[in-house]
Structure formats: structure tokens, C-alpha cells
Amino acid sequence: AQRVTQPEKLLSVFKGAPVELKCNYSYSGSPELFWYVQYSRQRLQLLLRHISRESIKGFTADLNKGETSFHLKKPFAQEEDSAMYYCALKKTSYDKVIFGPGTSLSVIP
Amino acid sequence: SAVISQKPSRDICQRGTSLTIQCQVDSQVTMMFWYRQQPGQSLTLIATANQGSEATYESGFVIDKFPISRPNLTFSTLTVSNMSPEDSSIYLCSVEETKWAMNTEAFFGQGTRLTVV
């Protein structure tokens, strides 16, 4: 069965430090991969998707099929990046979304 | 992007009672979903709400406990029936928009925080 793992439940970094939120998945095909973010008192929203290869709010994520990983990175963390981050997978566009357990990022001023 | 209104935003209910959660979308959408997020846990899909037919439930969820209605393409309800404290959770409505293949995005309601006492 498809599965998404995020090994860190909590991650604290200092402002200005690089941050990497890890995500690994188990699926033998070519999935769609996403990062969703939930800021305090806001609803869950899409941060970025692997197909777009874009940088959103300074965050990037590269799909590594060999390592089945989709780690989220930002070179310089900001206080406003503090949030809950969920890695997610879809087998195809018409399949359900499978969410990882989430990583709570705390950026220390 | 779809805008989702979900209500109630929170409720405290007595065990043995039922609560119906409403989800209204500002546009017609094909794919509509209900999730549960238990304290400290990730999102778990309860079911896919299908317009004009019975909802499709995930393993571990049954229609008797979580009946779902989907009368049209903009509205759905989830009922949590015969509640027990284990049902205390956040329930989320979600829709997906697919602009083209491999370009989907899920949108979420603000959630309903349910506490069963």
C-alpha cells in the first residue's frame, strides 16, 4: 500500500538557518507529490507540488525517485515559516490524497 | 480556487447523540471528500462524497456511523452518529480541482472541532 513518512514530528531551527523537512514515500509507480502547510489558526493549504518545480515562499522540493524522497528545503528560515507541514501523495490525478503524519516546524527568533 | 464554508466550526456533544456537519463550496466540484484528524494525528480519509450515488468509504469507516449526503455539486453533509468520546476529532471537508493531468490541488474547509463528553 502507498505510504508517506515524515520522520520528524517536531523540528526547531533558528531564524536564518537552513531548514529541511524530510519526506519519504512508498509507491512503485510515478506519483504526484505535494507539500501542504497549515499556519496557526488557518486552514490547510497547498504549498507546492513536484510537477510544478517552483519555489514558493522560498521553499523548494525535489523528487528523488531513487531514494523515494521529496524533502522540503529552504535556505534561510523565517519566523513566519512556523507551521505544520504535511507531505502528501497521489497515485494518479484521480486518486485519493495520502497524507504523511506531519512535521511541526518552529523557527526560533 | 474553491472556497469552502464548513459549519459548525466547533461543537461539544453528549455521547450517544449525532452531529451533522455541512460543507458548502462556492463552485461546482466533482471530487468532494471528508477527512478526520484526531488529536496529534495526520488526516485520514473517511469517504468520498459522490453526487447522485452512495459515498465511497475507506477501510475502517462505515455508512451507519458516518452517513454522508451529496445532493448536488456544491454541498455535502457528514453525520457522526451515536457519538462516543473516541469520535472527538477535527472533521475536514475537502474538494479537488484538476486543471489538467498531474495538476490537482486540494482545498480544505476550516474544519469542525468536535468534542464528545
Short mmCIF file of N, CA, C and O in Angstrom, two decimals, chain B residues 12-104:
data_model
loop_
_atom_site.label_atom_id
_atom_site.label_comp_id
_atom_site.label_asym_id
_atom_site.label_seq_id
_atom_site.Cartn_x
_atom_site.Cartn_y
_atom_site.Cartn_z
N ILE B 12 -19.61 20.83 21.11
CA ILE B 12 -19.44 19.89 22.22
C ILE B 12 -20.73 19.11 22.32
O ILE B 12 -21.81 19.70 22.46
N CYS B 13 -20.64 17.79 22.22
CA CYS B 13 -21.84 16.97 22.14
C CYS B 13 -21.83 15.89 23.20
O CYS B 13 -20.77 15.44 23.65
N GLN B 14 -23.03 15.47 23.57
CA GLN B 14 -23.17 14.38 24.53
C GLN B 14 -22.99 13.05 23.81
O GLN B 14 -23.40 12.89 22.64
N ARG B 15 -22.41 12.10 24.50
CA ARG B 15 -22.26 10.77 23.91
C ARG B 15 -23.64 10.20 23.59
O ARG B 15 -24.62 10.46 24.28
N GLY B 16 -23.70 9.45 22.51
CA GLY B 16 -24.95 8.84 22.09
C GLY B 16 -25.75 9.69 21.13
O GLY B 16 -26.68 9.19 20.48
N THR B 17 -25.39 10.96 21.00
CA THR B 17 -26.11 11.83 20.07
C THR B 17 -25.39 11.85 18.72
O THR B 17 -24.36 11.22 18.54
N SER B 18 -25.99 12.58 17.77
CA SER B 18 -25.40 12.68 16.43
C SER B 18 -25.20 14.14 16.06
O SER B 18 -25.93 15.02 16.54
N LEU B 19 -24.22 14.40 15.24
CA LEU B 19 -23.94 15.75 14.77
C LEU B 19 -23.80 15.72 13.26
O LEU B 19 -23.09 14.87 12.71
N THR B 20 -24.44 16.67 12.59
CA THR B 20 -24.31 16.79 11.14
C THR B 20 -23.48 18.02 10.81
O THR B 20 -23.77 19.12 11.27
N ILE B 21 -22.44 17.80 10.02
CA ILE B 21 -21.53 18.86 9.59
C ILE B 21 -21.83 19.19 8.14
O ILE B 21 -21.99 18.28 7.32
N GLN B 22 -21.89 20.48 7.85
CA GLN B 22 -22.23 20.91 6.50
C GLN B 22 -21.00 21.48 5.80
O GLN B 22 -20.15 22.13 6.42
N CYS B 23 -20.94 21.26 4.51
CA CYS B 23 -19.84 21.77 3.69
C CYS B 23 -20.42 22.38 2.42
O CYS B 23 -21.09 21.69 1.64
N GLN B 24 -20.17 23.66 2.24
CA GLN B 24 -20.67 24.39 1.08
C GLN B 24 -19.49 24.92 0.28
O GLN B 24 -18.59 25.55 0.84
N VAL B 25 -19.50 24.67 -1.03
CA VAL B 25 -18.42 25.12 -1.90
C VAL B 25 -18.97 26.20 -2.83
O VAL B 25 -20.14 26.15 -3.24
N ASP B 26 -18.12 27.17 -3.17
CA ASP B 26 -18.61 28.30 -3.97
C ASP B 26 -18.62 28.00 -5.47
O ASP B 26 -18.94 28.87 -6.28
N SER B 27 -18.28 26.79 -5.85
CA SER B 27 -18.31 26.40 -7.26
C SER B 27 -18.63 24.91 -7.35
O SER B 27 -18.50 24.19 -6.36
N GLN B 28 -19.03 24.49 -8.52
CA GLN B 28 -19.36 23.08 -8.70
C GLN B 28 -18.07 22.25 -8.77
O GLN B 28 -17.17 22.59 -9.54
N VAL B 29 -18.00 21.22 -7.99
CA VAL B 29 -16.82 20.37 -7.97
C VAL B 29 -17.25 18.91 -8.05
O VAL B 29 -18.29 18.53 -7.51
N THR B 30 -16.45 18.13 -8.71
CA THR B 30 -16.77 16.71 -8.84
C THR B 30 -16.33 15.95 -7.60
O THR B 30 -17.07 15.17 -7.04
N MET B 31 -15.09 16.20 -7.20
CA MET B 31 -14.50 15.41 -6.11
C MET B 31 -14.65 16.16 -4.79
O MET B 31 -14.16 17.27 -4.62
N MET B 32 -15.31 15.50 -3.84
CA MET B 32 -15.53 16.08 -2.53
C MET B 32 -15.23 14.99 -1.50
O MET B 32 -15.64 13.84 -1.67
N PHE B 33 -14.51 15.36 -0.45
CA PHE B 33 -14.03 14.36 0.50
C PHE B 33 -14.26 14.80 1.94
O PHE B 33 -14.33 15.99 2.23
N TRP B 34 -14.33 13.83 2.81
CA TRP B 34 -14.39 14.08 4.25
C TRP B 34 -13.22 13.39 4.92
O TRP B 34 -12.98 12.19 4.70
N TYR B 35 -12.50 14.17 5.76
CA TYR B 35 -11.35 13.66 6.49
C TYR B 35 -11.59 13.78 7.98
O TYR B 35 -12.35 14.63 8.45
N ARG B 36 -10.86 12.97 8.72
CA ARG B 36 -10.82 13.08 10.17
C ARG B 36 -9.36 13.32 10.58
O ARG B 36 -8.44 12.68 10.04
N GLN B 37 -9.19 14.21 11.53
CA GLN B 37 -7.85 14.47 12.06
C GLN B 37 -7.92 14.35 13.57
O GLN B 37 -8.36 15.29 14.26
N GLN B 38 -7.53 13.22 14.08
CA GLN B 38 -7.56 13.01 15.52
C GLN B 38 -6.41 13.76 16.17
O GLN B 38 -5.41 14.09 15.51
N PRO B 39 -6.53 14.05 17.46
CA PRO B 39 -5.51 14.86 18.14
C PRO B 39 -4.10 14.33 17.92
O PRO B 39 -3.82 13.16 18.15
N GLY B 40 -3.23 15.18 17.44
CA GLY B 40 -1.84 14.81 17.23
C GLY B 40 -1.61 13.88 16.05
O GLY B 40 -0.49 13.38 15.88
N GLN B 41 -2.63 13.66 15.25
CA GLN B 41 -2.51 12.73 14.13
C GLN B 41 -2.62 13.46 12.80
O GLN B 41 -2.98 14.63 12.75
N SER B 42 -2.35 12.72 11.74
CA SER B 42 -2.49 13.28 10.41
C SER B 42 -3.94 13.15 9.93
O SER B 42 -4.81 12.69 10.66
N LEU B 43 -4.18 13.55 8.71
CA LEU B 43 -5.51 13.46 8.13
C LEU B 43 -5.76 12.04 7.64
O LEU B 43 -4.93 11.46 6.94
N THR B 44 -6.93 11.54 7.96
CA THR B 44 -7.35 10.22 7.50
C THR B 44 -8.63 10.39 6.69
O THR B 44 -9.60 10.98 7.18
N LEU B 45 -8.64 9.87 5.49
CA LEU B 45 -9.81 9.99 4.64
C LEU B 45 -10.91 9.08 5.15
O LEU B 45 -10.69 7.88 5.36
N ILE B 46 -12.09 9.66 5.37
CA ILE B 46 -13.25 8.89 5.79
C ILE B 46 -13.95 8.33 4.55
O ILE B 46 -14.22 7.13 4.46
N ALA B 47 -14.27 9.23 3.62
CA ALA B 47 -15.04 8.80 2.46
C ALA B 47 -14.98 9.86 1.37
O ALA B 47 -14.68 11.03 1.62
N THR B 48 -15.31 9.43 0.18
CA THR B 48 -15.51 10.31 -0.97
C THR B 48 -17.00 10.49 -1.14
O THR B 48 -17.75 9.50 -1.24
N ALA B 49 -17.44 11.75 -1.15
CA ALA B 49 -18.87 12.03 -1.31
C ALA B 49 -19.18 12.12 -2.79
O ALA B 49 -18.68 12.98 -3.50
N ASN B 50 -20.03 11.25 -3.27
CA ASN B 50 -20.37 11.17 -4.68
C ASN B 50 -21.74 11.78 -4.92
O ASN B 50 -22.70 11.45 -4.22
N GLN B 51 -21.83 12.66 -5.89
CA GLN B 51 -23.10 13.28 -6.19
C GLN B 51 -23.99 12.29 -6.93
O GLN B 51 -23.59 11.73 -7.94
N GLY B 52 -25.17 12.07 -6.40
CA GLY B 52 -26.13 11.19 -7.06
C GLY B 52 -25.97 9.72 -6.74
O GLY B 52 -26.72 8.90 -7.26
N SER B 53 -25.01 9.37 -5.92
CA SER B 53 -24.85 7.97 -5.53
C SER B 53 -24.27 7.89 -4.13
O SER B 53 -23.89 8.90 -3.54
N GLU B 54 -24.19 6.69 -3.62
CA GLU B 54 -23.71 6.50 -2.25
C GLU B 54 -22.23 6.87 -2.14
O GLU B 54 -21.45 6.68 -3.09
N ALA B 55 -21.85 7.35 -0.98
CA ALA B 55 -20.46 7.69 -0.75
C ALA B 55 -19.59 6.45 -0.77
O ALA B 55 -20.05 5.33 -0.49
N THR B 56 -18.33 6.64 -1.09
CA THR B 56 -17.35 5.56 -1.09
C THR B 56 -16.51 5.65 0.17
O THR B 56 -15.77 6.62 0.35
N TYR B 57 -16.62 4.66 1.03
CA TYR B 57 -15.97 4.71 2.34
C TYR B 57 -14.63 3.99 2.32
O TYR B 57 -14.45 2.98 1.64
N GLU B 58 -13.71 4.54 3.11
CA GLU B 58 -12.39 3.92 3.26
C GLU B 58 -12.48 2.81 4.31
O GLU B 58 -13.43 2.74 5.10
N SER B 59 -11.47 1.98 4.29
CA SER B 59 -11.42 0.88 5.24
C SER B 59 -11.49 1.43 6.67
O SER B 59 -10.77 2.36 7.02
N GLY B 60 -12.35 0.83 7.46
CA GLY B 60 -12.48 1.25 8.85
C GLY B 60 -13.60 2.24 9.10
O GLY B 60 -13.88 2.58 10.25
N PHE B 61 -14.23 2.70 8.04
CA PHE B 61 -15.34 3.65 8.17
C PHE B 61 -16.57 3.06 7.49
O PHE B 61 -16.47 2.50 6.41
N VAL B 62 -17.73 3.19 8.16
CA VAL B 62 -18.95 2.61 7.62
C VAL B 62 -20.06 3.64 7.56
O VAL B 62 -20.09 4.60 8.34
N ILE B 63 -20.99 3.37 6.68
CA ILE B 63 -22.06 4.33 6.42
C ILE B 63 -22.96 4.52 7.63
O ILE B 63 -23.46 5.62 7.86
N ASP B 64 -23.17 3.49 8.42
CA ASP B 64 -24.05 3.62 9.57
C ASP B 64 -23.50 4.62 10.59
O ASP B 64 -24.25 5.29 11.27
N LYS B 65 -22.19 4.67 10.69
CA LYS B 65 -21.54 5.55 11.66
C LYS B 65 -21.34 6.96 11.07
O LYS B 65 -21.47 7.94 11.78
N PHE B 66 -21.05 7.03 9.79
CA PHE B 66 -20.75 8.30 9.14
C PHE B 66 -21.58 8.48 7.87
O PHE B 66 -21.03 8.51 6.76
N PRO B 67 -22.88 8.59 8.00
CA PRO B 67 -23.68 8.79 6.78
C PRO B 67 -23.34 10.12 6.13
O PRO B 67 -23.12 11.13 6.81
N ILE B 68 -23.30 10.10 4.80
CA ILE B 68 -22.91 11.27 4.02
C ILE B 68 -23.99 11.54 2.99
O ILE B 68 -24.51 10.63 2.36
N SER B 69 -24.30 12.82 2.81
CA SER B 69 -25.19 13.22 1.72
C SER B 69 -24.43 14.10 0.76
O SER B 69 -23.51 14.83 1.15
N ARG B 70 -24.83 14.04 -0.51
CA ARG B 70 -24.23 14.90 -1.55
C ARG B 70 -25.33 15.19 -2.57
O ARG B 70 -25.36 14.62 -3.64
N PRO B 71 -26.22 16.11 -2.21
CA PRO B 71 -27.39 16.34 -3.08
C PRO B 71 -27.06 17.05 -4.38
O PRO B 71 -27.81 16.94 -5.34
N ASN B 72 -25.95 17.79 -4.40
CA ASN B 72 -25.57 18.49 -5.64
C ASN B 72 -24.05 18.68 -5.65
O ASN B 72 -23.35 18.18 -4.77
N LEU B 73 -23.56 19.41 -6.64
CA LEU B 73 -22.12 19.53 -6.83
C LEU B 73 -21.47 20.60 -5.96
O LEU B 73 -20.27 20.84 -6.07
N THR B 74 -22.26 21.25 -5.11
CA THR B 74 -21.68 22.30 -4.27
C THR B 74 -21.87 22.06 -2.78
O THR B 74 -21.44 22.87 -1.96
N PHE B 75 -22.50 20.97 -2.40
CA PHE B 75 -22.89 20.80 -1.00
C PHE B 75 -22.79 19.34 -0.58
O PHE B 75 -23.11 18.43 -1.35
N SER B 76 -22.37 19.15 0.68
CA SER B 76 -22.33 17.81 1.25
C SER B 76 -22.48 17.91 2.76
O SER B 76 -22.17 18.96 3.37
N THR B 77 -22.99 16.85 3.36
CA THR B 77 -23.02 16.76 4.81
C THR B 77 -22.41 15.46 5.27
O THR B 77 -22.49 14.44 4.57
N LEU B 78 -21.80 15.51 6.44
CA LEU B 78 -21.28 14.33 7.12
C LEU B 78 -21.94 14.29 8.48
O LEU B 78 -21.94 15.28 9.22
N THR B 79 -22.53 13.15 8.81
CA THR B 79 -23.11 12.97 10.15
C THR B 79 -22.23 12.01 10.93
O THR B 79 -21.84 10.96 10.41
N VAL B 80 -21.92 12.40 12.15
CA VAL B 80 -21.22 11.49 13.07
C VAL B 80 -22.30 10.96 14.01
O VAL B 80 -22.88 11.73 14.79
N SER B 81 -22.59 9.69 13.91
CA SER B 81 -23.74 9.10 14.59
C SER B 81 -23.35 8.42 15.90
O SER B 81 -22.22 7.92 16.03
N ASN B 82 -24.29 8.42 16.84
CA ASN B 82 -24.11 7.69 18.09
C ASN B 82 -22.70 7.92 18.64
O ASN B 82 -21.91 6.99 18.81
N MET B 83 -22.41 9.17 18.90
CA MET B 83 -21.04 9.57 19.21
C MET B 83 -20.54 9.03 20.55
O MET B 83 -21.29 8.88 21.52
N SER B 84 -19.26 8.78 20.57
CA SER B 84 -18.55 8.40 21.79
C SER B 84 -17.33 9.32 21.91
O SER B 84 -16.96 9.99 20.94
N PRO B 85 -16.71 9.37 23.07
CA PRO B 85 -15.53 10.25 23.23
C PRO B 85 -14.44 9.98 22.19
O PRO B 85 -13.69 10.91 21.84
N GLU B 86 -14.36 8.75 21.68
CA GLU B 86 -13.33 8.44 20.66
C GLU B 86 -13.56 9.17 19.35
O GLU B 86 -12.68 9.23 18.49
N ASP B 87 -14.76 9.71 19.17
CA ASP B 87 -15.07 10.46 17.96
C ASP B 87 -14.61 11.91 18.06
O ASP B 87 -14.71 12.66 17.08
N SER B 88 -14.11 12.30 19.21
CA SER B 88 -13.60 13.66 19.37
C SER B 88 -12.44 13.86 18.40
O SER B 88 -11.45 13.12 18.45
N SER B 89 -12.58 14.84 17.54
CA SER B 89 -11.62 14.98 16.46
C SER B 89 -11.93 16.26 15.70
O SER B 89 -12.92 16.93 15.96
N ILE B 90 -11.09 16.57 14.72
CA ILE B 90 -11.41 17.62 13.76
C ILE B 90 -11.85 16.91 12.49
O ILE B 90 -11.18 15.99 12.00
N TYR B 91 -12.98 17.35 11.95
CA TYR B 91 -13.50 16.79 10.71
C TYR B 91 -13.36 17.86 9.63
O TYR B 91 -13.76 19.01 9.80
N LEU B 92 -12.80 17.45 8.51
CA LEU B 92 -12.49 18.39 7.43
C LEU B 92 -13.18 17.99 6.14
O LEU B 92 -13.16 16.82 5.74
N CYS B 93 -13.74 18.99 5.49
CA CYS B 93 -14.28 18.82 4.16
C CYS B 93 -13.21 19.27 3.17
O CYS B 93 -12.49 20.26 3.42
N SER B 94 -13.10 18.58 2.07
CA SER B 94 -12.09 18.93 1.07
C SER B 94 -12.64 18.72 -0.33
O SER B 94 -13.46 17.83 -0.56
N VAL B 95 -12.20 19.56 -1.25
CA VAL B 95 -12.53 19.36 -2.66
C VAL B 95 -11.24 19.40 -3.45
O VAL B 95 -10.24 19.94 -3.00
N GLU B 96 -11.29 18.82 -4.63
CA GLU B 96 -10.12 18.85 -5.50
C GLU B 96 -10.48 19.47 -6.83
O GLU B 96 -11.54 19.22 -7.37
N GLU B 97 -9.56 20.28 -7.30
CA GLU B 97 -9.69 20.84 -8.64
C GLU B 97 -8.55 20.29 -9.49
O GLU B 97 -7.39 20.27 -9.05
N THR B 98 -8.90 19.86 -10.67
CA THR B 98 -7.88 19.37 -11.60
C THR B 98 -7.90 20.25 -12.83
O THR B 98 -8.86 20.25 -13.59
N LYS B 99 -6.85 21.04 -12.98
CA LYS B 99 -6.80 21.93 -14.15
C LYS B 99 -6.42 21.15 -15.39
O LYS B 99 -6.95 21.34 -16.46
N TRP B 100 -5.46 20.29 -15.23
CA TRP B 100 -5.10 19.36 -16.31
C TRP B 100 -4.38 18.19 -15.64
O TRP B 100 -4.14 18.22 -14.44
N ALA B 101 -4.08 17.19 -16.39
CA ALA B 101 -3.48 15.99 -15.81
C ALA B 101 -2.23 16.35 -15.03
O ALA B 101 -1.44 17.18 -15.45
N MET B 102 -2.08 15.74 -13.87
CA MET B 102 -0.93 15.96 -12.99
C MET B 102 -0.93 17.37 -12.40
O MET B 102 0.08 17.82 -11.92
N ASN B 103 -2.04 18.06 -12.46
CA ASN B 103 -2.10 19.39 -11.86
C ASN B 103 -3.36 19.49 -11.02
O ASN B 103 -4.33 20.12 -11.42
N THR B 104 -3.35 18.81 -9.90
CA THR B 104 -4.50 18.86 -9.00
C THR B 104 -4.12 19.60 -7.74
O THR B 104 -2.96 19.69 -7.36
#
